[in-house]
Tab-separated table of C-alpha atoms in Angstrom:
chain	number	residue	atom	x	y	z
L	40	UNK	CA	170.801	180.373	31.717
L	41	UNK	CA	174.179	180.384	30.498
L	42	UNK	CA	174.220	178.952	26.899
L	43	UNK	CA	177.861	180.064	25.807
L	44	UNK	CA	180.032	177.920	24.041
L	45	UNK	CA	184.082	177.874	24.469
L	46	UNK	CA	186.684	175.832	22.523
L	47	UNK	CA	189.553	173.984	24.466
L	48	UNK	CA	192.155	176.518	23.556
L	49	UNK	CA	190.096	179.464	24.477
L	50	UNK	CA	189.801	177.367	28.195
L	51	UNK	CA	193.558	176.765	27.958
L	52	UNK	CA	194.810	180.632	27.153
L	53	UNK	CA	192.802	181.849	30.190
L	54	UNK	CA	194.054	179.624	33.123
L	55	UNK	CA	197.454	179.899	31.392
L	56	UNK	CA	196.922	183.774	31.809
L	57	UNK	CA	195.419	183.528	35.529
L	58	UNK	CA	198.354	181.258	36.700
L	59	UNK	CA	201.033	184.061	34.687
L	60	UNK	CA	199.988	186.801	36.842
L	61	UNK	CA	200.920	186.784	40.011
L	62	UNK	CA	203.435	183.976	39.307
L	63	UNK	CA	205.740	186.514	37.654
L	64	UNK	CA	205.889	189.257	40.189
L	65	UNK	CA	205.658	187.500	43.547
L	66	UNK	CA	206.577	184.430	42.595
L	67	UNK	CA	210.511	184.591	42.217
L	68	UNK	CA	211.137	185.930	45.644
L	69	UNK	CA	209.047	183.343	47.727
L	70	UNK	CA	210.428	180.194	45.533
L	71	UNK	CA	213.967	181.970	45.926
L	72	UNK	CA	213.815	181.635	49.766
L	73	UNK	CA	212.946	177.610	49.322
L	74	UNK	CA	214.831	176.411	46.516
L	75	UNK	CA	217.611	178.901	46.688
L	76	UNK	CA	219.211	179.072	42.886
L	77	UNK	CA	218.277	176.006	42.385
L	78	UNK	CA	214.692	177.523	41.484
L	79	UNK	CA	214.844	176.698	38.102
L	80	UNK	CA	215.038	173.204	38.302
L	81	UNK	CA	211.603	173.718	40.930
L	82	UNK	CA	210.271	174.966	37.819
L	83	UNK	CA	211.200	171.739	35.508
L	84	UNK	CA	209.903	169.341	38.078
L	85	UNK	CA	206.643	171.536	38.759
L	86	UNK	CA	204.123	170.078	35.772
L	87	UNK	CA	204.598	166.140	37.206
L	88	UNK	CA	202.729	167.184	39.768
L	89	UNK	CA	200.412	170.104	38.154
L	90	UNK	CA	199.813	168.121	34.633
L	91	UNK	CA	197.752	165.023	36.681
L	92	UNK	CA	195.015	167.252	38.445
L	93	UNK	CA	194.355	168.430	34.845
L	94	UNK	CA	193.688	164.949	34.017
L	95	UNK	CA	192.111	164.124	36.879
L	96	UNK	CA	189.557	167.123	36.436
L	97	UNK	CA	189.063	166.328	32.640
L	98	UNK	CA	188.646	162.578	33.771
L	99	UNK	CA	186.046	163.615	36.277
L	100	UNK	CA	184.317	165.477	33.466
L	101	UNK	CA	183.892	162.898	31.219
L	102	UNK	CA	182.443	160.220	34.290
L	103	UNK	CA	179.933	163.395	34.852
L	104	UNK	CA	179.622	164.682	31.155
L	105	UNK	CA	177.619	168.454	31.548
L	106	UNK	CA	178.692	168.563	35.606
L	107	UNK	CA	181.027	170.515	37.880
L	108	UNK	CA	182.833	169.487	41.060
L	109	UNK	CA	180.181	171.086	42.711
L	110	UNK	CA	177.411	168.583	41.399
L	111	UNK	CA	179.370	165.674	40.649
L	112	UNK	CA	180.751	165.318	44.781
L	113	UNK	CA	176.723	165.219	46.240
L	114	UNK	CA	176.864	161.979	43.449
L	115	UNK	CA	180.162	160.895	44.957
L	116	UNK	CA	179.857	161.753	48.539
L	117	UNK	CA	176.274	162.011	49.469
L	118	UNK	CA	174.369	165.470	50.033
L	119	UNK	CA	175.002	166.212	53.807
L	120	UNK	CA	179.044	165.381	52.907
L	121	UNK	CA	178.965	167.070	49.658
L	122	UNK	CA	177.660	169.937	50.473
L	123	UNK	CA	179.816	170.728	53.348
L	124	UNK	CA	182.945	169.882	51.345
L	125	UNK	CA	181.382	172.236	48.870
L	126	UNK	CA	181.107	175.030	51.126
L	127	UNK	CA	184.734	174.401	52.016
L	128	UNK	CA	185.757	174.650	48.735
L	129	UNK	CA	184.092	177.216	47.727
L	130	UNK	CA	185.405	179.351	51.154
L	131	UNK	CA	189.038	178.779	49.557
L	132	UNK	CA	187.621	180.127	46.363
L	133	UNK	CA	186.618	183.221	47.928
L	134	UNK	CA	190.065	183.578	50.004
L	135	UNK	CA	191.766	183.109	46.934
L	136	UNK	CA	189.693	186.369	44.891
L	137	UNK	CA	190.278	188.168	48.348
L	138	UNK	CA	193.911	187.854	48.354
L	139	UNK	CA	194.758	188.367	44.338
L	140	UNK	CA	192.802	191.661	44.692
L	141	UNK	CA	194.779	192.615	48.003
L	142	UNK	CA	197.821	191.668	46.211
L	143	UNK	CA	196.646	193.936	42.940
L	144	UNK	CA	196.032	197.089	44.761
L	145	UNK	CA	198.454	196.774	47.175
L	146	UNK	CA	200.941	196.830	43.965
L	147	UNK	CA	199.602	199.855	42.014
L	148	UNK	CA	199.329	201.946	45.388
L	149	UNK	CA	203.033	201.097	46.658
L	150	UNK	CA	204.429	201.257	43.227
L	151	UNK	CA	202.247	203.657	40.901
L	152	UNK	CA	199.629	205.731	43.197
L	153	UNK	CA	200.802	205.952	46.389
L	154	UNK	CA	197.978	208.452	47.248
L	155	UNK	CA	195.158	206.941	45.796
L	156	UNK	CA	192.934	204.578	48.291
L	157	UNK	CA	193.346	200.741	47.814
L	158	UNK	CA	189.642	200.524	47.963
L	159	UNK	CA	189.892	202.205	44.533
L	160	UNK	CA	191.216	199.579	42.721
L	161	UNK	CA	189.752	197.150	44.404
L	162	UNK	CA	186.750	198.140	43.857
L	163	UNK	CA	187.463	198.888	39.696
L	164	UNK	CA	188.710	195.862	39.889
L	165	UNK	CA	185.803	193.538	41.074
L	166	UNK	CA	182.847	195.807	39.353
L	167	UNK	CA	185.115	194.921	35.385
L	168	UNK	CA	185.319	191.506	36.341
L	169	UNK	CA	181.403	191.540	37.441
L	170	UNK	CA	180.747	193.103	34.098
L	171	UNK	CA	182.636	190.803	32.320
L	172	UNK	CA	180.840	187.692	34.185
L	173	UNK	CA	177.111	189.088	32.907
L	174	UNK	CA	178.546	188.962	29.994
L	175	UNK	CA	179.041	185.386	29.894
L	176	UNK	CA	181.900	182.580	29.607
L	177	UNK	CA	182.281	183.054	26.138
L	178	UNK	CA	183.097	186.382	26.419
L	179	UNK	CA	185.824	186.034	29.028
L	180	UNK	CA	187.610	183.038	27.271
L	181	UNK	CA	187.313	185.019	24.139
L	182	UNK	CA	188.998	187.984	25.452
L	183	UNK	CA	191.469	185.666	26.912
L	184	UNK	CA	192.497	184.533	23.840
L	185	UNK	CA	192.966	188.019	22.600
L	186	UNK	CA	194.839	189.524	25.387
L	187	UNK	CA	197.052	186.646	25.651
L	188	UNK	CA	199.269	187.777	22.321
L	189	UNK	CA	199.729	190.992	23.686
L	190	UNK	CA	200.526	190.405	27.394
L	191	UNK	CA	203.581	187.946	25.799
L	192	UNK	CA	204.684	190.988	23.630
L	193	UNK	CA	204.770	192.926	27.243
L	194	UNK	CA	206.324	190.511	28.799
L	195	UNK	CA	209.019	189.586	26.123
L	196	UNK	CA	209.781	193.989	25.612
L	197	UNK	CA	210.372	193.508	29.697
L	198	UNK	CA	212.925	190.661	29.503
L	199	UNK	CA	214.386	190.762	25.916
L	200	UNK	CA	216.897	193.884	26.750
L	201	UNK	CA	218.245	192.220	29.652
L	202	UNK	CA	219.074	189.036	28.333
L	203	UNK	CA	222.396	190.162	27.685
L	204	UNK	CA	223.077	190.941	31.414
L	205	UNK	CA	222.269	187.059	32.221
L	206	UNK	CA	224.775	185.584	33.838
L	207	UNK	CA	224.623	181.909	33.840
L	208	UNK	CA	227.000	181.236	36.314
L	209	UNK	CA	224.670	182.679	38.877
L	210	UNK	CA	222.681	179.341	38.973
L	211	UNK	CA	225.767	177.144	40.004
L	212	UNK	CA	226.057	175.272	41.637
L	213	UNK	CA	223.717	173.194	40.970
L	214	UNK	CA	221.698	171.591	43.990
L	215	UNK	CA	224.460	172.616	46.340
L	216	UNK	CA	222.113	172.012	49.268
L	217	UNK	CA	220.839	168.295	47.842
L	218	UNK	CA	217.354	167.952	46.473
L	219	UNK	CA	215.082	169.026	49.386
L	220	UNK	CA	214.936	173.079	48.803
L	221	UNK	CA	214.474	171.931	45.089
L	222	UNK	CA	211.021	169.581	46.439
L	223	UNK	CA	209.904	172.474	48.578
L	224	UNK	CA	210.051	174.946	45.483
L	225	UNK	CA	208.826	172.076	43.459
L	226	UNK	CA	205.804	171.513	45.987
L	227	UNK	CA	205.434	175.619	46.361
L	228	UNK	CA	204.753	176.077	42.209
L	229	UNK	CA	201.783	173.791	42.780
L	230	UNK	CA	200.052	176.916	44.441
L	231	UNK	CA	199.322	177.933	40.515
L	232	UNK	CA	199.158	174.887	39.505
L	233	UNK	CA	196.357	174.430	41.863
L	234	UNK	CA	194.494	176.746	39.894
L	235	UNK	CA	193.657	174.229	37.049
L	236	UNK	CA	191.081	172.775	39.423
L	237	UNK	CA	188.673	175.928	38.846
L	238	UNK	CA	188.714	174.273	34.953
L	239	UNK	CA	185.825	172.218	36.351
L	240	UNK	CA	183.491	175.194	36.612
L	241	UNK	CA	184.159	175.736	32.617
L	242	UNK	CA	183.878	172.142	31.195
L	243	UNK	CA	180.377	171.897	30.910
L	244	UNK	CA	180.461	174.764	27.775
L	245	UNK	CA	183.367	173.221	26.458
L	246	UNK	CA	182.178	172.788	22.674
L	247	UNK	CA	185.135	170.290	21.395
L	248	UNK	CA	186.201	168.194	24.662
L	249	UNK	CA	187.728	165.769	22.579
L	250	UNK	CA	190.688	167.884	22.425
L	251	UNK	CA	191.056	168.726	26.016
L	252	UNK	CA	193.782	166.663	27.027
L	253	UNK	CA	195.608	168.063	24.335
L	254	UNK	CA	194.878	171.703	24.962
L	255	UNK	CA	195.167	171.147	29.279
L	256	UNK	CA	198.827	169.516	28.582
L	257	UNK	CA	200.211	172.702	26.479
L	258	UNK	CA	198.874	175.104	29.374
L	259	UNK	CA	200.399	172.823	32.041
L	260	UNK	CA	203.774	173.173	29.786
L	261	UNK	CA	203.009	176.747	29.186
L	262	UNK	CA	203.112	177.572	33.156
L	263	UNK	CA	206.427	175.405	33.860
L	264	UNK	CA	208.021	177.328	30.689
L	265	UNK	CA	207.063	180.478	31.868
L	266	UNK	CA	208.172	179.888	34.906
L	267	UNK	CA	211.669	178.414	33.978
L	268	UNK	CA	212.445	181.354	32.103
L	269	UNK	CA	211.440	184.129	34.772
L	270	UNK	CA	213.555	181.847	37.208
L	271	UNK	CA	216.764	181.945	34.985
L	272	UNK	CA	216.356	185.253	33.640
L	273	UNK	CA	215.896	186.975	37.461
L	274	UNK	CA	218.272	184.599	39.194
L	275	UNK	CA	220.799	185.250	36.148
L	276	UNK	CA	220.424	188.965	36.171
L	277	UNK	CA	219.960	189.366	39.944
L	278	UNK	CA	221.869	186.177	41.557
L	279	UNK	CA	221.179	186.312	45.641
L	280	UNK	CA	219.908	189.731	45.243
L	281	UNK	CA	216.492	188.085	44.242
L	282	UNK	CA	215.542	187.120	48.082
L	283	UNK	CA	216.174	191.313	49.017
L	284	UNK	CA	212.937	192.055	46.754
L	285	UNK	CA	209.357	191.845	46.912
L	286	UNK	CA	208.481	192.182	43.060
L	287	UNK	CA	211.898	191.612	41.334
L	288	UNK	CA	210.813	191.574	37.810
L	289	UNK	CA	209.502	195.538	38.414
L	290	UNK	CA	213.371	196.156	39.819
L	291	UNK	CA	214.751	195.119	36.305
L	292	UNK	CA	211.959	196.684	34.762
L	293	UNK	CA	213.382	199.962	35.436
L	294	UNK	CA	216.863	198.812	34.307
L	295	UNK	CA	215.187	198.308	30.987
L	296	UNK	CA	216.827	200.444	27.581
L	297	UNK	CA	215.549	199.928	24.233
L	298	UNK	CA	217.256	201.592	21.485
L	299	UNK	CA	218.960	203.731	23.733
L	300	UNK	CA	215.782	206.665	24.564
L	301	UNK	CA	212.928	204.060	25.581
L	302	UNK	CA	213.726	203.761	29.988
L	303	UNK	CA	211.737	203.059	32.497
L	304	UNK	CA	209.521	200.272	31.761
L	305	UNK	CA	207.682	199.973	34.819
L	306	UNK	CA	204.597	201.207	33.422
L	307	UNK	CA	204.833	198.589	30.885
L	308	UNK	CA	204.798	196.216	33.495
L	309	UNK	CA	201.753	197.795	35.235
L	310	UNK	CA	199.971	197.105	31.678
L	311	UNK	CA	200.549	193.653	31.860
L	312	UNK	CA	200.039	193.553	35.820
L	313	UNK	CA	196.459	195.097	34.895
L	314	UNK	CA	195.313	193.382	31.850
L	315	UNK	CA	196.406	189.858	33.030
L	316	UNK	CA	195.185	190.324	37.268
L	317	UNK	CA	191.438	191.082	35.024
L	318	UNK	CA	191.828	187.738	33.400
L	319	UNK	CA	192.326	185.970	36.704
L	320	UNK	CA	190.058	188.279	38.319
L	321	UNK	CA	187.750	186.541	35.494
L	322	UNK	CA	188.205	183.037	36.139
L	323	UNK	CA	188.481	182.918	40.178
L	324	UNK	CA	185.199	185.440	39.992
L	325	UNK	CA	183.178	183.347	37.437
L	326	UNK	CA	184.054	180.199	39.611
L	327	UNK	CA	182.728	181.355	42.362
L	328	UNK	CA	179.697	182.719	41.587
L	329	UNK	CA	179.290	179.498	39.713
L	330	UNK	CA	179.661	177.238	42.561
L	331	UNK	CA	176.904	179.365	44.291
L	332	UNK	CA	174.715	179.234	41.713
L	333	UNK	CA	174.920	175.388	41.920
L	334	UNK	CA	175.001	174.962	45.801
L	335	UNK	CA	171.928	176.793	46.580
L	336	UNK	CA	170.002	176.490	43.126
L	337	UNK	CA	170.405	179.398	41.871
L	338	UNK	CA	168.001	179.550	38.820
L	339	UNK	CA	169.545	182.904	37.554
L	340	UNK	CA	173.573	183.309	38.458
L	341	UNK	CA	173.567	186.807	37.110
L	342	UNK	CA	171.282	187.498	39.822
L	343	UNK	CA	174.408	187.063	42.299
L	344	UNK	CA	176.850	188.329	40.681
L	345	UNK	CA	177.082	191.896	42.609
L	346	UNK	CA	176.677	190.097	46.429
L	347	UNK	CA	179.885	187.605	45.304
L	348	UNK	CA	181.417	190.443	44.333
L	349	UNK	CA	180.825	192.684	47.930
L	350	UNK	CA	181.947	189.029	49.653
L	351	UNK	CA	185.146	189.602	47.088
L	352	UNK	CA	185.952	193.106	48.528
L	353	UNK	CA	185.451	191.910	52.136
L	354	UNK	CA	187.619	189.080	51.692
L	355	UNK	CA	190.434	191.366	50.388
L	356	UNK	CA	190.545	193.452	53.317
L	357	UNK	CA	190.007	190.355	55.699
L	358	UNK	CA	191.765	187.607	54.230
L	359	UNK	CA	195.724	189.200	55.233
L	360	UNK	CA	196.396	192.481	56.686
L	361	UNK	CA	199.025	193.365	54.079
L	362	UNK	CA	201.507	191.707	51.861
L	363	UNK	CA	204.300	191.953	54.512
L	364	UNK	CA	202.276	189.431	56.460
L	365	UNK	CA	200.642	187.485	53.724
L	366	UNK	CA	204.546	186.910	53.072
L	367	UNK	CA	205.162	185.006	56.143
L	368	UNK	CA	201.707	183.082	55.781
L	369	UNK	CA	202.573	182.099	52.381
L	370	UNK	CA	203.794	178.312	53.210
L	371	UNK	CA	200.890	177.736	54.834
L	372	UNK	CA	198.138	179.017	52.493
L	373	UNK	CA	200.462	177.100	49.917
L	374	UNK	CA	199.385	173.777	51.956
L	375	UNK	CA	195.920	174.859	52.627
L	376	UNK	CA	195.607	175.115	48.426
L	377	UNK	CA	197.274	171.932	47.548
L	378	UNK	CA	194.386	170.048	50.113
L	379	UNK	CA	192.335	171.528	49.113
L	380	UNK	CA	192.442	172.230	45.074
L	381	UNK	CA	194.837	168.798	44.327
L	382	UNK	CA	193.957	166.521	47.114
L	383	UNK	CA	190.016	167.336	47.186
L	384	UNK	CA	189.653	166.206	43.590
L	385	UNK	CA	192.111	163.102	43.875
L	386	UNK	CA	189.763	161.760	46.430
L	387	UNK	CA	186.787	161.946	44.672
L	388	UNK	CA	188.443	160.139	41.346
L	389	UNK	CA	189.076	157.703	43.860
L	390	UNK	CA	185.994	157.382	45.383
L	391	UNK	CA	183.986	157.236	41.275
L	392	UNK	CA	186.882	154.232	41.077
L	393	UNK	CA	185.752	152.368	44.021
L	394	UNK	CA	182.174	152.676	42.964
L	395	UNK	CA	182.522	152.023	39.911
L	396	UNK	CA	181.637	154.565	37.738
L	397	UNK	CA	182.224	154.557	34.212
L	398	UNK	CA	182.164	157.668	31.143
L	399	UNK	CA	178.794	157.019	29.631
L	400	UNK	CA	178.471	155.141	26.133
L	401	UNK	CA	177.970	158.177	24.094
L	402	UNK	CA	181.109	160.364	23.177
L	403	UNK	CA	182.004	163.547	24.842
L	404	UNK	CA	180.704	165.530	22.214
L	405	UNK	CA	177.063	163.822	21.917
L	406	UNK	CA	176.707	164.431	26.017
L	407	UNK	CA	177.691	167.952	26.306
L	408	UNK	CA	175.444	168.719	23.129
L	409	UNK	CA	172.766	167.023	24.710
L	410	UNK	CA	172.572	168.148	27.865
L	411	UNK	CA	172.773	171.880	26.303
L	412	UNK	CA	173.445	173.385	29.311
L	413	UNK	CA	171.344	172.129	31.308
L	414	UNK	CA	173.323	171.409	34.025
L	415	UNK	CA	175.486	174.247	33.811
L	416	UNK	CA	175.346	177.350	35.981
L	417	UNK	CA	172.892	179.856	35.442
């Protein structure tokens, strides 16, 4: 059984890490075409709407101290209910691995190795983050926290030389179109934001919950930051330009001069493409094979690690056939998310509400400590 123990800010650095992936290459161009230059004020509004499901889920923990979603909705719903809605949820968990590692090796073979098979990566890809799951939660969270230092250094030596090339006068005016394509981009963000449901799976090894609030707020604040400043910095160097790319951040990547002989850092981006895709990989992989474990009983999870990870490969090949049309799908996976990652858990706070359900007497700490992972996946 899994016996690992994380702290809070271990818990926070890796979602923050999962949600700054893909947020910083294809995000800007798909918030672009809804909000428009007014993207950056998308990003401000974003955490009123992200920062609750943290609460929610943390709220849910501590009415189901030691439990995950996966346990705590066959409490809240019944079996027969639960256990469908559990399936469903755990189908969009699979979707989502399928199309982050379409969208990783679709990347490195259009932009890095043209002539090396997709599969390739893919496959890398899914067998590191397998490893990395047998290795246990405390492993991933820990490397988390150390990667998460460096990929900012990447990303700062990206942005840094360019700053000077921002032109603020690119984001005016302001809200020229009214508020509406400023909601949409608003309502969009929540796609990563969505993410921070998937915390559920990692509560139960949680070894200082008291401090989770704190720690879920700065990686809510850490996302809308992170994506304020990609907004303003690729809107300010780029202006209208932005909707006429794909990855902008890798165009002004290879605009990028330090000290007048360092060009070209594209590659530098593929680092930080690589290391932080593996952290999401991570947490979207552990999930899953988590919420298995739990659904079906799973006495050993490392036992189904490998089959998750085949379903993983399948689903990237399945899920869209290629980024082009994943593009044009994007609005409505971005509704099918927010059901089911921000509304699913709203319904069953509501639901513990109506019945009644209380956190038990005993703190946070005592229950987790107690139940020693008893309840957590295998």
């Amino acid at each position: 059984m899994e016996q690992g123990k994380i702290s809070s800010a271990q818990l926070a650095c890796l979602f923050f890490m999962a949600a700054l992936s893909t947020s910083m290459l294809t995000g800007p161009s798909f918030i672009f075409t809804l909000a428009d230059r007014d993207m950056w004020l998308s990003a401000v509004l974003s955490p009123l709407i992200g920062m609750p499901l943290i609460f929610i889920i943390i709220f849910l923990h501590k009415l189901f101290p030691g439990q995950t979603i996966m346990q705590y909705n066959r409490t809240l719903l019944g079996k027969s209910v639960g256990t469908l809605l559990s399936l469903l949820f755990l189908f969009n968990l699979l979707i989502l691995n399928g199309i982050q590692t379409r969208q990783f090796f679709d990347f490195m073979s259009q932009n890095y190795f043209a002539k090396t098979p997709g599969i390739l990566f893919a496959a890398s890809m899914t067998l590191i983050g397998a490893i990395a799951i047998r290795c246990g939660v405390e492993i991933i969270c820990r490397i988390a926290m150390l990667l998460t230092p460096l990929i900012i250094l990447i990303v700062f030596a990206i942005i840094l030389p360019l700053t000077k090339e921002i032109d603020l006068g690119r984001l005016l005016p302001i809200m020229e179109n009214g508020f509406v394509p400023v909601a949409k981009g608003t309502i969009a963000l929540q796609t990563w934001f969505s993410m921070y449901a998937y915390m559920s799976f990692f509560l139960p090894f949680v070894s200082n919950p008291k401090r989770l609030f704190h720690w879920g707020s700065m990686a809510a604040l850490w996302t809308a930051a992170t994506f304020l400043s990609a907004f303003v910095y690729i809107v300010g160097v780029l202006g209208e330009a932005v909707s006429n790319y794909m990855y902008p951040l890798m165009i002004l990547s290879r605009y990028v001069e330090i000290f007048e002989f360092i060009e070209h850092l594209d590659s530098l981006l593929m680092l930080f493409w690589v290391l932080d895709v593996f952290l999401r990989t991570c947490m979207t992989y552990f999930a899953v094979t988590a919420g298995f474990a739990q659904l079906f009983g799973t006495i050993n999870m490392r036992a189904i690690v490998m089959p998750v990870g085949l379903l993983i490969l399948c689903f990237s090949f399945w899920s869209i056939p290629n980024l082009t049309a994943f593009r044009s799908m994007t609005s409505i996976y971005t509704i099918y998310y927010i059901a089911i990652n921000m509304a699913y858990p709203c319904l069953l706070l509501a639901i513990a509400k109506l019945r009644g359900f209380r956190p038990p007497p005993s703190s946070p700490d005592e229950q987790t400590l107690s139940m020693n992972g008893a309840n957590a996946p295998s």
